[in-house]
Coordinates of C-alpha atoms in Angstrom, one line a residue:
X1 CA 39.7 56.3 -19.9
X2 CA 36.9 57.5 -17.9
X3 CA 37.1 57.2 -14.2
X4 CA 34.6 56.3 -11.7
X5 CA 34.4 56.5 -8.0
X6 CA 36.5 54.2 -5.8
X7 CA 35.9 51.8 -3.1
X8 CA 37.8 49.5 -1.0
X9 CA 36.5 46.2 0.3
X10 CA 37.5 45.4 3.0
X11 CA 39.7 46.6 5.7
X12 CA 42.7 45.5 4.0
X13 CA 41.4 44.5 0.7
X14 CA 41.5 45.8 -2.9
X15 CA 40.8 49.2 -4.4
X16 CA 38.0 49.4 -6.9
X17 CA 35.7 51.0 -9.1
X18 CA 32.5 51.7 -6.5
X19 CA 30.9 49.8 -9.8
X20 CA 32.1 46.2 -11.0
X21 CA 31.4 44.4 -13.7
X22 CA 29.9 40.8 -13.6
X23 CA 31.2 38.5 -16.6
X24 CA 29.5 35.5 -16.2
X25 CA 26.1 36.2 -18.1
X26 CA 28.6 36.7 -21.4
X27 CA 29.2 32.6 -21.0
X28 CA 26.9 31.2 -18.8
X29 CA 23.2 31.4 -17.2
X30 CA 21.4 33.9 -19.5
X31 CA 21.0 32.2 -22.7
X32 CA 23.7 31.8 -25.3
X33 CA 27.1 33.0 -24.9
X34 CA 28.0 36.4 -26.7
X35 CA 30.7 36.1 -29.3
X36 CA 34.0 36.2 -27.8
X37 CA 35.0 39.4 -30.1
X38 CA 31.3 41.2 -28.5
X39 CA 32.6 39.8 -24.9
X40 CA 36.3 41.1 -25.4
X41 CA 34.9 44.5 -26.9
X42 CA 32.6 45.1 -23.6
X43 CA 34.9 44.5 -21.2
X44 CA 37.4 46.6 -22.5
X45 CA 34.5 49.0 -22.7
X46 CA 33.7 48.7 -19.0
X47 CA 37.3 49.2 -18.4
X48 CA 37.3 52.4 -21.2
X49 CA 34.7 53.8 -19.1
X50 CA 36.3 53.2 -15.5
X51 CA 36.0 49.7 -14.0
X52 CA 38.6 48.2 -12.3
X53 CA 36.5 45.2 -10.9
X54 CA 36.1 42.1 -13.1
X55 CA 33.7 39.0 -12.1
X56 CA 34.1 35.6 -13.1
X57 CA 34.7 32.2 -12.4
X58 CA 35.8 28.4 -13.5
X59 CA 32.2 27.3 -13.6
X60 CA 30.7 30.0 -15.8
X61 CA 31.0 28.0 -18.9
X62 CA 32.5 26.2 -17.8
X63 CA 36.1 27.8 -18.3
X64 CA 35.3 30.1 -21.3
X65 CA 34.5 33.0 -19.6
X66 CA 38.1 33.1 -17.5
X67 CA 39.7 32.8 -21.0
X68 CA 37.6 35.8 -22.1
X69 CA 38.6 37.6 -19.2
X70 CA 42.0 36.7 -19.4
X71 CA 42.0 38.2 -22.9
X72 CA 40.0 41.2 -22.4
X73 CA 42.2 42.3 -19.6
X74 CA 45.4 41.5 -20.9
X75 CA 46.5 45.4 -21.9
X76 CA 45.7 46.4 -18.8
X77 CA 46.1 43.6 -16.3
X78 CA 48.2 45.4 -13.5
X79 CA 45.0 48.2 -13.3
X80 CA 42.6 46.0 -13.1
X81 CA 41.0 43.4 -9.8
X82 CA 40.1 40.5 -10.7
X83 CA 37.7 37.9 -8.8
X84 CA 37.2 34.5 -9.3
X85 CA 36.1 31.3 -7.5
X86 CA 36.7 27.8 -6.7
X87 CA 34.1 24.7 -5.2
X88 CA 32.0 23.2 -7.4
X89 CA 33.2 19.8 -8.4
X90 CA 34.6 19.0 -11.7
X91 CA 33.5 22.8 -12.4
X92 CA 30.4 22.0 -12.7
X93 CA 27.7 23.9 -11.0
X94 CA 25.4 20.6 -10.8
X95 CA 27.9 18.3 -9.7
X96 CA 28.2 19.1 -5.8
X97 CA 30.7 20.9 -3.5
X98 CA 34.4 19.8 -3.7
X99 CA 36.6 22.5 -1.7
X100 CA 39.1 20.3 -0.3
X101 CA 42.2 21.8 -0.3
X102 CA 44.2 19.8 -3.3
X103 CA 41.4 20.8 -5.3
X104 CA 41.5 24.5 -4.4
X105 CA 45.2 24.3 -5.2
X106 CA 44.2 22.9 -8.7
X107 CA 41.4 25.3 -9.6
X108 CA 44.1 27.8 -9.0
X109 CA 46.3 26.7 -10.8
X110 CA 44.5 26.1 -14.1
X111 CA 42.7 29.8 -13.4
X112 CA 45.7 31.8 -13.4
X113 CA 46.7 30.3 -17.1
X114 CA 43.2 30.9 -18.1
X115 CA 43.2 34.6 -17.1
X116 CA 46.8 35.1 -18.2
X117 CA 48.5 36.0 -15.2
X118 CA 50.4 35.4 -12.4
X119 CA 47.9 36.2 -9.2
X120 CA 44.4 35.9 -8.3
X121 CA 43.1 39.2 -7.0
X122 CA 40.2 38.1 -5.2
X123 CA 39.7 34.2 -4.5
X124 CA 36.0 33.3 -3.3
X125 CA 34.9 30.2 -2.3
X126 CA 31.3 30.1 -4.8
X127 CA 29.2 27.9 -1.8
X128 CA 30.3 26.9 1.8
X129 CA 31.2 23.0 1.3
X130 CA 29.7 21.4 4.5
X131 CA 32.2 18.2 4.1
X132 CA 35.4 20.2 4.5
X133 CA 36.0 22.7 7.6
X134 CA 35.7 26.6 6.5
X135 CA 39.4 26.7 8.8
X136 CA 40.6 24.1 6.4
X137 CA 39.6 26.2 3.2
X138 CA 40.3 29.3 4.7
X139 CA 44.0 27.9 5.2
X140 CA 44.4 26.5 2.1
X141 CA 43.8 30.2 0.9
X142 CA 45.8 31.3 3.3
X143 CA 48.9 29.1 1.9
X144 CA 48.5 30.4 -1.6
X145 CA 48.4 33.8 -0.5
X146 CA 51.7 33.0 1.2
X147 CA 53.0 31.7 -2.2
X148 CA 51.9 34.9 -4.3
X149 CA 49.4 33.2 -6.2
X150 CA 46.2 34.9 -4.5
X151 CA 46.0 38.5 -2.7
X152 CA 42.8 38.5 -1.2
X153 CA 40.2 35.8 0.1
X154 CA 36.4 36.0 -0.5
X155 CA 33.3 33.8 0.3
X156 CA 30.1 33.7 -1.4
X157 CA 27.0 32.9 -0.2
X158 CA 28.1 32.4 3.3
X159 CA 26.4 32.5 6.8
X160 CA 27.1 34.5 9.4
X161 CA 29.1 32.0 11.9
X162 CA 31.1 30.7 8.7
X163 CA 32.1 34.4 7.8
X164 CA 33.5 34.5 11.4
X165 CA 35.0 31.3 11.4
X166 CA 36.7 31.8 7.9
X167 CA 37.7 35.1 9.5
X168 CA 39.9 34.4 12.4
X169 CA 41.6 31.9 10.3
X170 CA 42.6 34.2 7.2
X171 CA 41.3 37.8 6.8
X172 CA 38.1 37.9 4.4
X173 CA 38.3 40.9 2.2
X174 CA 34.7 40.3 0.6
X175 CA 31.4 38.5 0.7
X176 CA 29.6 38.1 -2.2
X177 CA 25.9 37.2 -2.4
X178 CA 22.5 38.4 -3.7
X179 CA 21.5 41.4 -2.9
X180 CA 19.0 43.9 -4.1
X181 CA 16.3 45.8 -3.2
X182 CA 13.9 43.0 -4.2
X183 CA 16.3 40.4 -1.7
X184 CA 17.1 42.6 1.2
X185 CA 17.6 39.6 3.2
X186 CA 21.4 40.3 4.0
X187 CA 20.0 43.2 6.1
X188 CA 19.0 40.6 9.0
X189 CA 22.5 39.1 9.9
X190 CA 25.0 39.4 7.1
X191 CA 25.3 43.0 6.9
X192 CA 25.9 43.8 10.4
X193 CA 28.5 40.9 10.6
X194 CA 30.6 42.5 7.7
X195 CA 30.3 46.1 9.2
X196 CA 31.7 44.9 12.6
X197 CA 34.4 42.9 11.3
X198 CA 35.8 45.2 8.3
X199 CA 34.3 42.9 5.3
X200 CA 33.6 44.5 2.1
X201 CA 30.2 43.5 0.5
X202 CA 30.0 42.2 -3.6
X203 CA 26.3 42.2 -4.3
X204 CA 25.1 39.9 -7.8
X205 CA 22.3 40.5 -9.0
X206 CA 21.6 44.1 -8.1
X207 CA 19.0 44.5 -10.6
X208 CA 17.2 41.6 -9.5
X209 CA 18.7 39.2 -12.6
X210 CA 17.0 42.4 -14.9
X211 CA 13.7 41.9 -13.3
X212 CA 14.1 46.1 -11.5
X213 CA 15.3 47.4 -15.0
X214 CA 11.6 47.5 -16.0
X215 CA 12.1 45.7 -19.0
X216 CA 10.9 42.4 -18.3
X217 CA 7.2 41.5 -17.5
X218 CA 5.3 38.3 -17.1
X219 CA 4.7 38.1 -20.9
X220 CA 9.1 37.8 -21.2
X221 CA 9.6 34.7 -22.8
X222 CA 13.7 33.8 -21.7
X223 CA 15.6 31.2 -23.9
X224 CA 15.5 27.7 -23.2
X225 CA 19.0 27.5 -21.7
X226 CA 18.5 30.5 -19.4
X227 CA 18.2 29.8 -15.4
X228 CA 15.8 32.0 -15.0
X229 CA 13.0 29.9 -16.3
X230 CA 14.1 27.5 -13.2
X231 CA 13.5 30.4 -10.6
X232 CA 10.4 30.4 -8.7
X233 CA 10.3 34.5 -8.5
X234 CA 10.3 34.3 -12.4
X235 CA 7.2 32.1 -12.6
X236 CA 4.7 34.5 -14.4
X237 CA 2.4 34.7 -11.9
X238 CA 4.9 35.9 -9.6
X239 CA 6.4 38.5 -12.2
X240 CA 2.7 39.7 -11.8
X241 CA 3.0 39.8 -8.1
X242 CA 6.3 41.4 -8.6
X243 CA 5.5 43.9 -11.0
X244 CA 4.3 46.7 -8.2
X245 CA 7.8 47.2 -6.7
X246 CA 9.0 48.2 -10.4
X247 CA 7.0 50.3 -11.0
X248 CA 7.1 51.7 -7.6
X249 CA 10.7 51.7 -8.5
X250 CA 10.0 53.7 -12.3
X251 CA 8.1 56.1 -10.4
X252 CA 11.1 57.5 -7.7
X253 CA 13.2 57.0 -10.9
X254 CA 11.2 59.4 -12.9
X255 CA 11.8 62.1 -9.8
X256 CA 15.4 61.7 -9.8
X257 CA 15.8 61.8 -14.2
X258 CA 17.4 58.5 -13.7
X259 CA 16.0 54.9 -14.6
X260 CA 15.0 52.0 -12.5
X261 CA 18.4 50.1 -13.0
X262 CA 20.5 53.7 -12.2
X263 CA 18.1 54.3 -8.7
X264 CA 18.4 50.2 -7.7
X265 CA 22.1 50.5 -7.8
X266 CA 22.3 54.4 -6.0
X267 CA 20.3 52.7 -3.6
X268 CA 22.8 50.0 -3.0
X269 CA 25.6 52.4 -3.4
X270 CA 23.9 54.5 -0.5
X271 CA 23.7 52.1 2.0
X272 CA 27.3 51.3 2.6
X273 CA 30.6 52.6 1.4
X274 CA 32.0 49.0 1.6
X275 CA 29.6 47.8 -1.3
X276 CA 30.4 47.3 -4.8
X277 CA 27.8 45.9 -6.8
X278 CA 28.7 44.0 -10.0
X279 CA 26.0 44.1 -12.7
X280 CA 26.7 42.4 -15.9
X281 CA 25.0 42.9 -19.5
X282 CA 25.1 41.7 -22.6
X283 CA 25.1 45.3 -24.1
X284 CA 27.2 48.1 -24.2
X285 CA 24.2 50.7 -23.6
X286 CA 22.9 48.9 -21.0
X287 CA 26.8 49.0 -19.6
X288 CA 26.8 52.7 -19.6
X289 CA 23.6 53.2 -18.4
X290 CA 24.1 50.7 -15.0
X291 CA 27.5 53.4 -14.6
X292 CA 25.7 56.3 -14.5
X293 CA 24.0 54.8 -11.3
X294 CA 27.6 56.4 -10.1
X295 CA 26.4 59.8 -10.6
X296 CA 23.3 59.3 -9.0
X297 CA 22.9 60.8 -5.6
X298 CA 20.3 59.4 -3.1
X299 CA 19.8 61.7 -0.1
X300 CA 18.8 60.0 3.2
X301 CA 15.4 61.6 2.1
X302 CA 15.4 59.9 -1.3
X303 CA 16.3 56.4 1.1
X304 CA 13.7 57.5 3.5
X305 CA 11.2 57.9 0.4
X306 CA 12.2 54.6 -1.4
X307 CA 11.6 52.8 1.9
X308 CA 8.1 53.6 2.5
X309 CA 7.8 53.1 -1.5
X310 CA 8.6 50.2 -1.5
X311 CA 7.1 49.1 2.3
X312 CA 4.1 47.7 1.2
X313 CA 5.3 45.4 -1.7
X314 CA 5.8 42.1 -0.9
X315 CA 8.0 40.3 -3.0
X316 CA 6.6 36.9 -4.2
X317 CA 8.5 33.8 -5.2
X318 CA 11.5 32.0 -3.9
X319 CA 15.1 33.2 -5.5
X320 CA 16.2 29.5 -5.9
X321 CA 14.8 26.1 -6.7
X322 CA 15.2 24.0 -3.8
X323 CA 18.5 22.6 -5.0
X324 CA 19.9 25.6 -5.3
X325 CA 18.0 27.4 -2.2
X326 CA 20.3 24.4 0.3
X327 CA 23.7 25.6 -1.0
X328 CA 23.1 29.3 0.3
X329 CA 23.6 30.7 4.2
X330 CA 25.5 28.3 5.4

């Protein structure tokens, strides 16, 4: 097994690879799922090739990709993290929040046999449910913690004042949101907040849902079932729009001998030593090149550079269609 840099989130949270991996597009969101045999071989080749950090949840499916976690892992479960979430309702990313604490308890539950094991590493709450208190969910987390059934407690999504509220109630080890350098919004307010109160940062989507790898253009035609045809930054014209910050991107790649996707996750691995992004891919040589992002070193020179690079692109398109845009920053 290969190793790669380590990273805790967290003041008090889990060790990691400084690199996850994110398992939902092997189920869910990107088109057809992968075979489970191709999704079983990958993960074990992430793992091969020194991830510790596994990414999934009881809506990407919904259920199947838990099961092909719980699988994949199962050699090596006690050396491996891994995150899940609960509060969608009826696991079903369309049918509203439900994060009432019985329900919480239940999604557990029926996780843990899915993923073959006994604990929950990292437990987020996938969007802040306005109808139930953040202290209510972040005790109910907090009483299966008590039990053994969970470790660590994450939110996802999550605004500032709800980070804190969920804080003071039961430690937060992680936020996970969106975060890239084409959705730097997290700088503003999130950022700060986790620095000051010891909160380690997941970003999804660090390649911009593939859009920084360079290898989609406005011409990329996605299959029907993928989400990205519902995403206002993927309408073509704004692909158009969007094109100058890759290849403002290719072009500080090309200086460093590294690609776009390597130098978009340096960048993110540079800016804090509490974040761990979690790319996912469908391929194992896409998998291997998004690790070698590990070996990439950005000076605060190259940060400097890739600033004023990238300072006079304006990024066009909203990241969510309006539905979705109301469930985030709460």
């Amino acid at each position: 097994m290969n190793s790669l840099p380590q990273r805790r989130l967290g003041a008090d949270g889990p060790v990691v690879s400084a690199l996850g991996y994110g398992c939902m597009g092997l189920s869910f969101g990107y088109g057809p799922p992968v075979a489970r045999a191709d999704g079983i071989a990958l993960i074990r080749a992430a793992f091969d090739r020194g991830v510790t950090f596994f990414d999934t949840a009881e809506v990407y499916g919904p259920f199947t990709n838990e099961e092909l976690v719980g699988e994949a892992v199962a050699p090596f479960r006690d050396q491996v993290v891994i995150a899940t979430k609960f509060g969608f309702r009826n696991a079903n990313t369309g049918a509203g929040l439900d994060s009432r604490p019985e329900r919480i308890r239940a999604v557990v539950d029926a996780s843990l046999q899915r993923l073959r094991t006994d604990r929950i590493d990292l437990l987020y709450q996938h969007r802040v449910d306005p109808a139930v208190s953040i202290e209510e969910v972040a005790g109910a987390v907090k009483a299966l913690i008590a039990a053994g059934k969970v470790r660590h407690f994450g939110l996802s999504e999550a605004g500032a004042k709800t980070i804190r509220r969920a804080h003071a109630v039961q430690p937060v080890a992680a936020l996970q949101s969106e975060y890239s350098l084409w959705w730097r919004e997290p700088e503003r307010e999130i950022l700060p907040t986790l620095e000051e109160l010891g909160i380690g940062f997941v970003p999804f989507s660090p390649l911009g849902k593939g859009f920084l790898t360079g290898a989609i253009d406005e011409t990329t035609a996605f299959d029907g079932s993928d989400f990205r045809n519902t995403v206002p930054r993927f309408a073509p014209a704004a692909r158009r729009a969007n094109q100058a910050l890759v290849d403002a991107l290719a072009t500080i790649a090309a200086q460093k001998q590294a690609t776009n996707a390597q130098v978009a996750l340096a960048w993110l691995l540079a800016r804090k030593p509490w974040i761990v992004p979690i790319p996912g891919t469908t391929k194992l040589a896409r998998l291997q090149e998004n690790l070698g992002a590990a070996a990439v070193t950005l000076t605060s020179e190259d940060m400097q550079h890739i600033e004023q690079a990238l300072a006079g692109v304006s990024v066009q398109g909203e990241r969510y269609p309006p539905d979705r845009q109301k469930l985030v920053g709460r």
